[in-house]
Amino acid sequence: MSLLKRLEQMEKNKEKEIKENKSAEQNREVTVPFPNIQKDKEPEEKRSRDPQIELKSRIHQKLIEQLGQDDTGEEAREKLAEKIPGLVKEILEKENVQLSLGEKDKFINEIINESLGFGPIQPLLDDEEISEIMVNGPEQVYVEKNGKLELSGVKFRDDNHIKHVIEKIVTPLGRRIDESSPMVDARLPDGSRVNCVIEPLALDGPTITIRKFSRDPLTIDDLIDNNSLTLEMAAFLEAAVQCRLNIIVSGGTGSGKTTTLNVLSSFIPSKERIVTIEDAAELQLQQEHVIRLESRPPNIEGKGAITLRDLVRNSLRMRPDRIVVGEVRSGEALDMLQAMNTGHDGSITTGHANSPRDMISRLETMVLMAGMDLPVRAIREQISSAVDIIVHQMRMRDGSRKITHITEVQGMEGEIVILQDLFLFEQSGIDEDGNVRGSFQSTGIRPRFMSRLEAQGVDIPVRVFAPQE
């Protein structure tokens, strides 16, 4: 219902209320509610709980007792998965539990997920159509499918059950989560990004947010097929990466920056040595000569932290041909700019921003966060000299992701960093199904660095920059 219709409906309801109040005052009668009606209990009755919780807990405990002496290393996972169905059936017979064949198979799968996987969310992790999983509490698990959020039917037993899954995620990585450190960033074995928050910060109970990544990394052809960019834009970006231009991918949360970074990195020649630096390793580079570095949080004594800035500085001593930083958030931006300005061309990173112009302002702020008392003009000169291209990505209203700007950083004019849009996505409206309508356009302007591309033998056809009629 539109806002205007809602206003009209509110006016009608008000008139109706006034009439009812007048008639009620004239014929006021005291009515006693029925004592056997208890409305407060309705939500509790509607709340669906798993009737087999206690049985699952007993079986899980017996499985631990029977399998505890076996080899539970990585090599034994398949053997355990083969043993569990027989053991569960044996225990069900001893417990004299009657289940249909379908219920028994579902029950066994749930026990396997609890024992060897990540509990109730394991089927969601296995579903390739799901891109994000958001656990808000024991009875509220949302998923994102095709860019749209929907409530799943998955439920946990209680808050402790969620904490148990969190521990299974973070413990193998050597990370911890407790009252003294109630937030943690982690990753799953397949590279999916995980964020967990527990009480006292999470007021309604533990939360888990998982950003899944495709088992088969998306390629530039996938982005073109998904209408995230055009073939002309893709050809231009491929040439920019191969000719060692410095690129920043900007955008909001969930806009697809990491996916685009993965695709851009696929254009890096296989002979080059690449050093990747991330908070939680999630990049999926396909080249052979890749060194992956990951930051480390402080230990329980508050010592031993290794920040992104430490890793960026250290990477300069590792003879990198390319430096790829998963995301710059603070002082590491200064070291990244200095690396770009001191011979490490072809570096790529991402950053949060609402537009290419905002990305410049964000970089200024992040450089100041490094604690260096630099004049703003000096920072802007560093940025304009280091960054060649800003690729801005957005998550549209219909859930699709599109590269809305490919912008050249042309240098300084006075105190201002000059930006020039080369390609744009122009939205024209929304269709009947709620999908975004629009088209990709070239601004018709050739970038200033074309001479650098031509000097390296890269000839981009003029029609790539020709504006569409």
Short mmCIF file of C-alpha atoms in Angstrom, two decimals:
data_model
loop_
_atom_site.label_atom_id
_atom_site.label_comp_id
_atom_site.label_asym_id
_atom_site.label_seq_id
_atom_site.Cartn_x
_atom_site.Cartn_y
_atom_site.Cartn_z
CA MET A 1 0.00 0.00 0.00
CA SER A 2 1.38 3.41 -0.99
CA LEU A 3 1.83 6.20 1.55
CA LEU A 4 -1.00 8.24 0.02
CA LYS A 5 -3.42 5.31 0.28
CA ARG A 6 -2.30 4.70 3.84
CA LEU A 7 -3.07 8.34 4.71
CA GLU A 8 -6.53 8.05 3.16
CA GLN A 9 -7.15 4.84 5.11
CA MET A 10 -6.02 6.51 8.35
CA GLU A 11 -8.48 9.38 7.80
CA LYS A 12 -11.34 6.91 7.24
CA ASN A 13 -10.35 4.96 10.36
CA LYS A 14 -10.32 8.17 12.43
CA GLU A 15 -13.82 9.11 11.28
CA LYS A 16 -15.02 5.61 12.08
CA GLU A 17 -13.42 5.77 15.55
CA ILE A 18 -15.12 9.09 16.33
CA LYS A 19 -18.53 7.68 15.40
CA GLU A 20 -17.96 4.53 17.48
CA ASN A 21 -16.80 6.55 20.52
CA LYS A 22 -19.91 8.73 20.39
CA SER A 23 -22.24 5.73 20.28
CA ALA A 24 -20.24 4.02 23.06
CA GLU A 25 -20.62 7.04 25.35
CA GLN A 26 -24.37 7.05 24.84
CA ASN A 27 -24.73 3.35 25.57
CA ARG A 28 -21.87 2.69 27.97
CA GLU A 29 -21.92 -0.80 29.41
CA VAL A 30 -19.36 -2.46 31.61
CA THR A 31 -18.30 -5.78 30.14
CA VAL A 32 -16.29 -8.39 31.96
CA PRO A 33 -13.84 -10.31 29.75
CA PHE A 34 -14.02 -14.07 29.74
CA PRO A 35 -11.63 -15.35 32.40
CA ASN A 36 -10.59 -18.41 30.39
CA ILE A 37 -9.12 -16.35 27.49
CA GLN A 38 -5.37 -15.87 27.91
CA LYS A 39 -4.02 -13.91 24.98
CA ASP A 40 -0.55 -13.57 26.46
CA LYS A 41 0.05 -17.29 26.03
CA GLU A 42 -0.63 -17.29 22.28
CA PRO A 43 2.89 -16.33 21.17
CA GLU A 44 4.34 -19.09 23.36
CA GLU A 45 1.97 -21.67 21.86
CA LYS A 46 2.82 -20.53 18.34
CA ARG A 47 6.51 -20.76 19.06
CA SER A 48 7.63 -23.94 17.36
CA ARG A 49 10.22 -26.02 19.16
CA ASP A 50 11.97 -29.18 18.05
CA PRO A 51 10.30 -32.05 19.99
CA GLN A 52 13.42 -34.23 19.55
CA ILE A 53 15.89 -31.87 21.24
CA GLU A 54 16.51 -34.09 24.28
CA LEU A 55 16.82 -37.19 22.11
CA LYS A 56 19.36 -35.49 19.83
CA SER A 57 21.39 -34.37 22.84
CA ARG A 58 21.48 -37.92 24.26
CA ILE A 59 22.45 -39.44 20.90
CA HIS A 60 25.11 -36.80 20.33
CA GLN A 61 26.61 -37.56 23.75
CA LYS A 62 26.62 -41.31 23.06
CA LEU A 63 28.29 -40.72 19.69
CA ILE A 64 31.04 -38.75 21.40
CA GLU A 65 31.55 -41.63 23.84
CA GLN A 66 31.68 -44.28 21.10
CA LEU A 67 33.74 -42.29 18.60
CA GLY A 68 35.96 -40.57 21.14
CA GLN A 69 38.72 -43.17 20.89
CA ASP A 70 38.76 -43.17 17.08
CA ASP A 71 40.95 -40.95 14.93
CA THR A 72 38.99 -37.72 14.48
CA GLY A 73 41.57 -35.93 12.34
CA GLU A 74 40.87 -34.46 8.93
CA GLU A 75 41.50 -37.80 7.17
CA ALA A 76 38.87 -39.56 9.28
CA ARG A 77 35.92 -37.25 8.50
CA GLU A 78 34.60 -39.43 5.68
CA LYS A 79 34.97 -42.58 7.76
CA LEU A 80 33.07 -40.97 10.64
CA ALA A 81 30.31 -39.87 8.27
CA GLU A 82 29.98 -43.51 7.18
CA LYS A 83 29.91 -44.80 10.78
CA ILE A 84 27.39 -42.33 12.19
CA PRO A 85 24.23 -43.56 10.36
CA GLY A 86 24.70 -47.12 11.68
CA LEU A 87 25.41 -45.91 15.21
CA VAL A 88 22.37 -43.59 15.18
CA LYS A 89 20.07 -46.40 14.00
CA GLU A 90 21.46 -48.67 16.73
CA ILE A 91 20.86 -46.03 19.41
CA LEU A 92 17.33 -45.32 18.11
CA GLU A 93 16.50 -49.03 18.41
CA LYS A 94 17.82 -49.16 21.98
CA GLU A 95 15.84 -46.01 22.84
CA ASN A 96 12.78 -47.61 21.19
CA VAL A 97 12.13 -44.49 19.10
CA GLN A 98 9.69 -45.01 16.21
CA LEU A 99 10.38 -42.84 13.16
CA SER A 100 9.30 -43.11 9.53
CA LEU A 101 11.98 -43.68 6.89
CA GLY A 102 11.96 -40.02 5.81
CA GLU A 103 12.08 -38.78 9.42
CA LYS A 104 14.94 -41.18 10.18
CA ASP A 105 17.02 -39.93 7.20
CA LYS A 106 16.39 -36.33 8.20
CA PHE A 107 17.28 -37.13 11.81
CA ILE A 108 20.56 -38.81 10.78
CA ASN A 109 21.52 -35.85 8.54
CA GLU A 110 20.92 -33.46 11.44
CA ILE A 111 23.15 -35.56 13.71
CA ILE A 112 25.90 -35.66 11.05
CA ASN A 113 25.68 -31.87 10.61
CA GLU A 114 25.89 -31.40 14.37
CA SER A 115 28.84 -33.79 14.73
CA LEU A 116 30.93 -33.01 11.67
CA GLY A 117 29.49 -29.75 10.30
CA PHE A 118 28.21 -26.47 11.69
CA GLY A 119 24.91 -27.68 13.12
CA PRO A 120 21.57 -26.38 11.84
CA ILE A 121 23.15 -23.93 9.36
CA GLN A 122 25.10 -26.63 7.49
CA PRO A 123 22.30 -27.19 4.91
CA LEU A 124 22.26 -23.42 4.29
CA LEU A 125 26.02 -23.46 3.75
CA ASP A 126 25.61 -26.31 1.25
CA ASP A 127 22.87 -24.45 -0.67
CA GLU A 128 24.61 -22.67 -3.57
CA GLU A 129 21.65 -20.32 -4.12
CA ILE A 130 22.19 -18.73 -0.68
CA SER A 131 24.76 -15.92 -0.58
CA GLU A 132 24.41 -14.76 3.05
CA ILE A 133 23.29 -16.33 6.33
CA MET A 134 22.24 -14.18 9.31
CA VAL A 135 21.59 -15.85 12.67
CA ASN A 136 19.76 -13.31 14.87
CA GLY A 137 18.85 -15.76 17.62
CA PRO A 138 17.82 -19.38 18.21
CA GLU A 139 14.56 -19.02 16.31
CA GLN A 140 15.40 -16.37 13.73
CA VAL A 141 17.76 -17.25 10.87
CA TYR A 142 17.58 -15.13 7.72
CA VAL A 143 19.18 -15.91 4.36
CA GLU A 144 19.80 -13.92 1.21
CA LYS A 145 18.73 -15.51 -2.06
CA ASN A 146 19.07 -13.69 -5.37
CA GLY A 147 19.70 -10.45 -3.51
CA LYS A 148 16.51 -10.73 -1.39
CA LEU A 149 16.26 -11.48 2.34
CA GLU A 150 13.92 -14.20 3.56
CA LEU A 151 13.32 -16.01 6.84
CA SER A 152 14.47 -19.63 6.80
CA GLY A 153 12.92 -22.46 8.78
CA VAL A 154 16.22 -23.23 10.56
CA LYS A 155 16.22 -23.04 14.36
CA PHE A 156 18.72 -23.59 17.17
CA ARG A 157 17.98 -25.16 20.56
CA ASP A 158 19.04 -22.10 22.55
CA ASP A 159 21.78 -19.46 22.88
CA ASN A 160 24.31 -22.08 24.03
CA HIS A 161 23.71 -24.03 20.84
CA ILE A 162 24.65 -20.94 18.77
CA LYS A 163 27.76 -20.41 20.94
CA HIS A 164 28.78 -24.01 20.33
CA VAL A 165 28.66 -23.44 16.55
CA ILE A 166 30.64 -20.20 16.95
CA GLU A 167 33.33 -22.08 18.86
CA LYS A 168 33.53 -24.69 16.09
CA ILE A 169 34.12 -21.87 13.60
CA VAL A 170 36.73 -19.80 15.46
CA THR A 171 38.73 -22.43 17.41
CA PRO A 172 40.54 -24.00 14.40
CA LEU A 173 41.71 -20.49 13.41
CA GLY A 174 43.31 -19.84 16.79
CA ARG A 175 40.83 -17.08 17.56
CA ARG A 176 38.65 -16.70 20.62
CA ILE A 177 35.36 -15.15 21.64
CA ASP A 178 34.29 -14.54 25.24
CA GLU A 179 33.09 -11.73 27.50
CA SER A 180 36.45 -9.97 27.34
CA SER A 181 36.50 -10.23 23.53
CA PRO A 182 32.85 -10.53 22.45
CA MET A 183 33.39 -9.87 18.73
CA VAL A 184 35.37 -11.89 16.21
CA ASP A 185 35.99 -11.98 12.46
CA ALA A 186 36.74 -15.41 11.07
CA ARG A 187 36.39 -17.54 7.96
CA LEU A 188 35.05 -20.97 7.10
CA PRO A 189 37.22 -23.63 5.44
CA ASP A 190 35.77 -22.66 2.03
CA GLY A 191 36.78 -19.01 2.53
CA SER A 192 33.35 -17.66 3.51
CA ARG A 193 33.55 -14.57 5.72
CA VAL A 194 32.14 -14.86 9.26
CA ASN A 195 31.38 -12.24 11.92
CA CYS A 196 30.18 -13.27 15.39
CA VAL A 197 28.99 -11.15 18.32
CA ILE A 198 27.93 -12.44 21.76
CA GLU A 199 26.64 -10.86 24.94
CA PRO A 200 27.09 -8.35 26.53
CA LEU A 201 27.30 -6.58 23.15
CA ALA A 202 24.55 -8.63 21.48
CA LEU A 203 21.58 -7.81 23.71
CA ASP A 204 19.23 -10.45 22.29
CA GLY A 205 21.72 -13.31 22.24
CA PRO A 206 24.63 -14.48 20.05
CA THR A 207 24.58 -13.52 16.36
CA ILE A 208 26.38 -15.00 13.36
CA THR A 209 26.70 -13.33 9.96
CA ILE A 210 28.18 -15.37 7.13
CA ARG A 211 29.05 -13.97 3.70
CA LYS A 212 29.36 -16.99 1.44
CA PHE A 213 31.60 -17.16 -1.59
CA SER A 214 31.06 -19.34 -4.61
CA ARG A 215 33.00 -22.59 -4.66
CA ASP A 216 33.86 -21.75 -8.25
CA PRO A 217 34.98 -18.09 -8.28
CA LEU A 218 33.01 -15.85 -10.60
CA THR A 219 34.72 -14.84 -13.83
CA ILE A 220 34.44 -11.67 -15.88
CA ASP A 221 32.02 -13.55 -18.18
CA ASP A 222 29.76 -14.22 -15.20
CA LEU A 223 29.68 -10.51 -14.34
CA ILE A 224 28.84 -9.64 -17.94
CA ASP A 225 26.07 -12.29 -18.02
CA ASN A 226 24.72 -10.91 -14.72
CA ASN A 227 24.63 -7.44 -16.32
CA SER A 228 27.07 -6.04 -13.74
CA LEU A 229 29.06 -4.38 -16.53
CA THR A 230 29.42 -4.42 -20.32
CA LEU A 231 31.97 -6.16 -22.51
CA GLU A 232 33.55 -2.78 -23.32
CA MET A 233 33.97 -1.94 -19.65
CA ALA A 234 35.43 -5.40 -19.00
CA ALA A 235 37.94 -5.04 -21.84
CA PHE A 236 39.05 -1.66 -20.50
CA LEU A 237 39.54 -3.00 -16.95
CA GLU A 238 41.48 -6.00 -18.26
CA ALA A 239 43.84 -3.68 -20.11
CA ALA A 240 44.21 -1.45 -17.03
CA VAL A 241 45.22 -4.37 -14.80
CA GLN A 242 47.63 -5.88 -17.31
CA CYS A 243 49.30 -2.49 -17.81
CA ARG A 244 49.85 -2.17 -14.04
CA LEU A 245 47.51 0.73 -13.24
CA ASN A 246 46.65 1.17 -9.54
CA ILE A 247 42.97 0.47 -8.92
CA ILE A 248 40.63 0.98 -5.97
CA VAL A 249 37.26 -0.80 -5.90
CA SER A 250 34.80 1.24 -3.82
CA GLY A 251 31.24 0.58 -2.72
CA GLY A 252 28.95 -0.06 0.22
CA THR A 253 28.60 -3.18 2.34
CA GLY A 254 27.43 -6.16 0.28
CA SER A 255 27.89 -4.36 -3.03
CA GLY A 256 30.24 -7.03 -4.38
CA LYS A 257 33.62 -5.35 -3.93
CA THR A 258 35.48 -8.55 -3.03
CA THR A 259 33.97 -10.41 -5.99
CA THR A 260 35.07 -7.63 -8.34
CA LEU A 261 38.52 -7.61 -6.73
CA ASN A 262 38.78 -11.36 -7.37
CA VAL A 263 37.81 -10.87 -11.00
CA LEU A 264 40.27 -8.00 -11.52
CA SER A 265 43.06 -10.03 -9.94
CA SER A 266 42.41 -12.81 -12.47
CA PHE A 267 43.82 -10.46 -15.15
CA ILE A 268 47.22 -10.37 -13.43
CA PRO A 269 49.76 -12.35 -15.50
CA SER A 270 50.57 -15.74 -13.99
CA LYS A 271 54.33 -15.06 -14.04
CA GLU A 272 54.09 -12.24 -11.48
CA ARG A 273 54.56 -12.64 -7.71
CA ILE A 274 51.41 -11.53 -5.84
CA VAL A 275 51.15 -10.77 -2.12
CA THR A 276 47.61 -10.61 -0.71
CA ILE A 277 46.89 -8.96 2.64
CA GLU A 278 43.57 -9.39 4.47
CA ASP A 279 41.89 -9.27 7.87
CA ALA A 280 40.21 -12.61 7.17
CA ALA A 281 41.53 -14.46 4.13
CA GLU A 282 38.75 -14.63 1.53
CA LEU A 283 40.37 -13.80 -1.81
CA GLN A 284 40.41 -16.67 -4.30
CA LEU A 285 43.31 -15.93 -6.63
CA GLN A 286 43.92 -18.62 -9.24
CA GLN A 287 47.57 -17.82 -10.02
CA GLU A 288 50.33 -20.12 -8.78
CA HIS A 289 52.77 -17.56 -7.34
CA VAL A 290 50.60 -16.10 -4.56
CA ILE A 291 51.65 -15.31 -0.97
CA ARG A 292 48.64 -14.96 1.37
CA LEU A 293 49.00 -12.92 4.56
CA GLU A 294 46.36 -12.51 7.27
CA SER A 295 46.28 -10.10 10.21
CA ARG A 296 46.17 -11.41 13.78
CA PRO A 297 44.18 -10.04 16.74
CA PRO A 298 45.81 -9.60 20.17
CA ASN A 299 45.97 -12.54 22.56
CA ILE A 300 44.22 -12.76 25.93
CA GLU A 301 46.91 -10.50 27.42
CA GLY A 302 46.30 -7.84 24.76
CA LYS A 303 49.63 -8.52 23.05
CA GLY A 304 50.83 -10.03 19.80
CA ALA A 305 48.48 -8.19 17.43
CA ILE A 306 49.63 -7.97 13.80
CA THR A 307 47.70 -5.28 11.91
CA LEU A 308 47.13 -4.78 8.21
CA ARG A 309 49.53 -1.86 8.37
CA ASP A 310 52.27 -4.15 9.72
CA LEU A 311 51.63 -6.60 6.89
CA VAL A 312 51.64 -3.92 4.19
CA ARG A 313 55.00 -2.63 5.41
CA ASN A 314 56.39 -6.16 5.61
CA SER A 315 55.14 -7.04 2.13
CA LEU A 316 57.45 -4.39 0.65
CA ARG A 317 60.39 -6.58 1.72
CA MET A 318 58.94 -9.67 0.02
CA ARG A 319 59.78 -8.63 -3.55
CA PRO A 320 56.15 -8.36 -4.68
CA ASP A 321 55.19 -7.64 -8.29
CA ARG A 322 51.67 -6.86 -7.09
CA ILE A 323 50.19 -6.04 -3.69
CA VAL A 324 46.50 -6.84 -3.26
CA VAL A 325 44.92 -5.58 -0.02
CA GLY A 326 41.48 -7.01 0.73
CA GLU A 327 40.22 -3.74 2.21
CA VAL A 328 41.78 -0.56 3.58
CA ARG A 329 40.00 0.74 6.68
CA SER A 330 42.47 2.94 8.57
CA GLY A 331 46.17 3.78 8.75
CA GLU A 332 47.25 1.09 6.31
CA ALA A 333 45.94 3.41 3.55
CA LEU A 334 49.06 5.58 4.00
CA ASP A 335 51.43 2.62 3.56
CA MET A 336 49.40 1.41 0.58
CA LEU A 337 49.65 4.82 -1.12
CA GLN A 338 53.36 4.99 -0.42
CA ALA A 339 53.82 1.54 -1.95
CA MET A 340 51.91 2.62 -5.06
CA ASN A 341 54.12 5.71 -5.29
CA THR A 342 57.42 3.85 -4.86
CA GLY A 343 57.49 1.41 -7.74
CA HIS A 344 54.80 -1.11 -6.76
CA ASP A 345 52.50 -0.37 -9.68
CA GLY A 346 49.50 -2.53 -10.40
CA SER A 347 48.32 -2.71 -6.81
CA ILE A 348 44.61 -3.28 -6.14
CA THR A 349 42.51 -2.74 -3.03
CA THR A 350 38.94 -2.02 -1.92
CA GLY A 351 37.33 0.53 0.38
CA HIS A 352 33.91 1.54 1.67
CA ALA A 353 32.46 4.67 0.05
CA ASN A 354 29.24 5.96 -1.48
CA SER A 355 30.83 7.35 -4.65
CA PRO A 356 34.26 7.81 -6.30
CA ARG A 357 34.48 11.33 -4.84
CA ASP A 358 33.65 9.99 -1.38
CA MET A 359 36.41 7.39 -1.81
CA ILE A 360 38.95 10.21 -2.15
CA SER A 361 37.64 11.81 1.05
CA ARG A 362 37.73 8.43 2.82
CA LEU A 363 41.34 7.91 1.79
CA GLU A 364 42.23 11.33 3.25
CA THR A 365 40.57 10.38 6.54
CA MET A 366 42.27 6.98 6.66
CA VAL A 367 45.70 8.52 6.05
CA LEU A 368 45.11 10.90 8.97
CA MET A 369 44.19 7.86 11.10
CA ALA A 370 47.79 6.67 10.68
CA GLY A 371 48.78 9.36 13.18
CA MET A 372 50.94 11.33 10.75
CA ASP A 373 50.47 15.09 10.97
CA LEU A 374 50.43 15.67 7.20
CA PRO A 375 48.92 18.70 5.44
CA VAL A 376 45.74 17.92 3.52
CA ARG A 377 47.34 19.08 0.27
CA ALA A 378 50.22 16.63 0.72
CA ILE A 379 47.76 13.78 1.31
CA ARG A 380 45.77 14.70 -1.79
CA GLU A 381 48.94 14.85 -3.86
CA GLN A 382 49.83 11.34 -2.65
CA ILE A 383 46.35 10.08 -3.59
CA SER A 384 46.27 11.74 -7.03
CA SER A 385 49.74 10.43 -7.83
CA ALA A 386 49.12 6.88 -6.57
CA VAL A 387 45.58 6.01 -7.70
CA ASP A 388 44.79 5.71 -11.41
CA ILE A 389 41.25 4.28 -11.46
CA ILE A 390 38.31 4.03 -9.05
CA VAL A 391 35.78 1.29 -9.84
CA HIS A 392 32.58 2.01 -7.92
CA GLN A 393 30.02 -0.73 -7.34
CA MET A 394 26.50 -0.58 -5.93
CA ARG A 395 23.89 -3.01 -4.74
CA MET A 396 20.70 -1.92 -6.47
CA ARG A 397 17.18 -1.90 -5.09
CA ASP A 398 16.34 -5.25 -6.71
CA GLY A 399 19.39 -6.93 -5.14
CA SER A 400 21.53 -6.88 -8.29
CA ARG A 401 25.10 -5.59 -8.19
CA LYS A 402 26.33 -3.18 -10.85
CA ILE A 403 29.52 -1.25 -11.54
CA THR A 404 28.03 2.23 -11.68
CA HIS A 405 31.27 4.22 -12.20
CA ILE A 406 34.67 3.67 -13.74
CA THR A 407 36.46 6.90 -12.91
CA GLU A 408 39.94 8.16 -13.77
CA VAL A 409 41.97 10.09 -11.20
CA GLN A 410 43.57 12.78 -13.38
CA GLY A 411 45.67 14.67 -10.85
CA MET A 412 45.43 17.91 -8.90
CA GLU A 413 44.03 21.28 -9.85
CA GLY A 414 44.71 23.74 -7.05
CA GLU A 415 43.59 21.99 -3.86
CA ILE A 416 41.16 19.60 -5.57
CA VAL A 417 41.73 16.07 -6.84
CA ILE A 418 40.33 15.95 -10.38
CA LEU A 419 38.13 12.96 -11.25
CA GLN A 420 36.76 12.10 -14.68
CA ASP A 421 34.03 9.52 -15.20
CA LEU A 422 34.77 7.17 -18.12
CA PHE A 423 31.81 4.77 -17.81
CA LEU A 424 28.51 5.17 -15.94
CA PHE A 425 25.36 3.21 -15.22
CA GLU A 426 22.32 5.44 -15.70
CA GLN A 427 19.17 4.15 -14.01
CA SER A 428 15.95 4.98 -15.84
CA GLY A 429 13.40 3.45 -13.49
CA ILE A 430 11.88 0.28 -12.03
CA ASP A 431 9.81 -2.23 -14.01
CA GLU A 432 6.60 -3.95 -12.88
CA ASP A 433 8.54 -6.79 -11.23
CA GLY A 434 10.65 -4.39 -9.16
CA ASN A 435 13.78 -4.85 -11.29
CA VAL A 436 16.06 -1.91 -11.96
CA ARG A 437 16.00 -0.56 -15.51
CA GLY A 438 18.89 1.38 -16.98
CA SER A 439 21.89 1.24 -19.27
CA PHE A 440 25.67 1.47 -19.17
CA GLN A 441 27.07 4.52 -20.93
CA SER A 442 30.50 5.68 -21.97
CA THR A 443 31.07 9.39 -21.39
CA GLY A 444 32.99 9.58 -24.68
CA ILE A 445 36.18 10.78 -22.96
CA ARG A 446 39.47 8.94 -23.50
CA PRO A 447 41.55 8.61 -20.30
CA ARG A 448 44.78 10.57 -19.96
CA PHE A 449 46.77 7.41 -19.29
CA MET A 450 46.04 6.02 -22.79
CA SER A 451 49.62 6.86 -23.81
CA ARG A 452 50.87 4.55 -21.02
CA LEU A 453 48.72 1.73 -22.35
CA GLU A 454 49.86 2.30 -25.93
CA ALA A 455 53.51 2.37 -24.79
CA GLN A 456 53.02 -1.17 -23.44
CA GLY A 457 51.50 -2.40 -26.68
CA VAL A 458 47.87 -2.31 -25.56
CA ASP A 459 45.59 -0.81 -28.18
CA ILE A 460 42.01 -0.23 -26.99
CA PRO A 461 39.59 0.34 -29.89
CA VAL A 462 38.12 3.84 -30.10
CA ARG A 463 34.58 2.41 -30.10
CA VAL A 464 35.06 1.31 -26.45
CA PHE A 465 34.86 4.97 -25.44
CA ALA A 466 32.21 5.97 -27.95
CA PRO A 467 28.99 7.15 -26.25
CA GLN A 468 25.91 5.08 -27.07
CA GLU A 469 23.13 6.80 -28.94
#
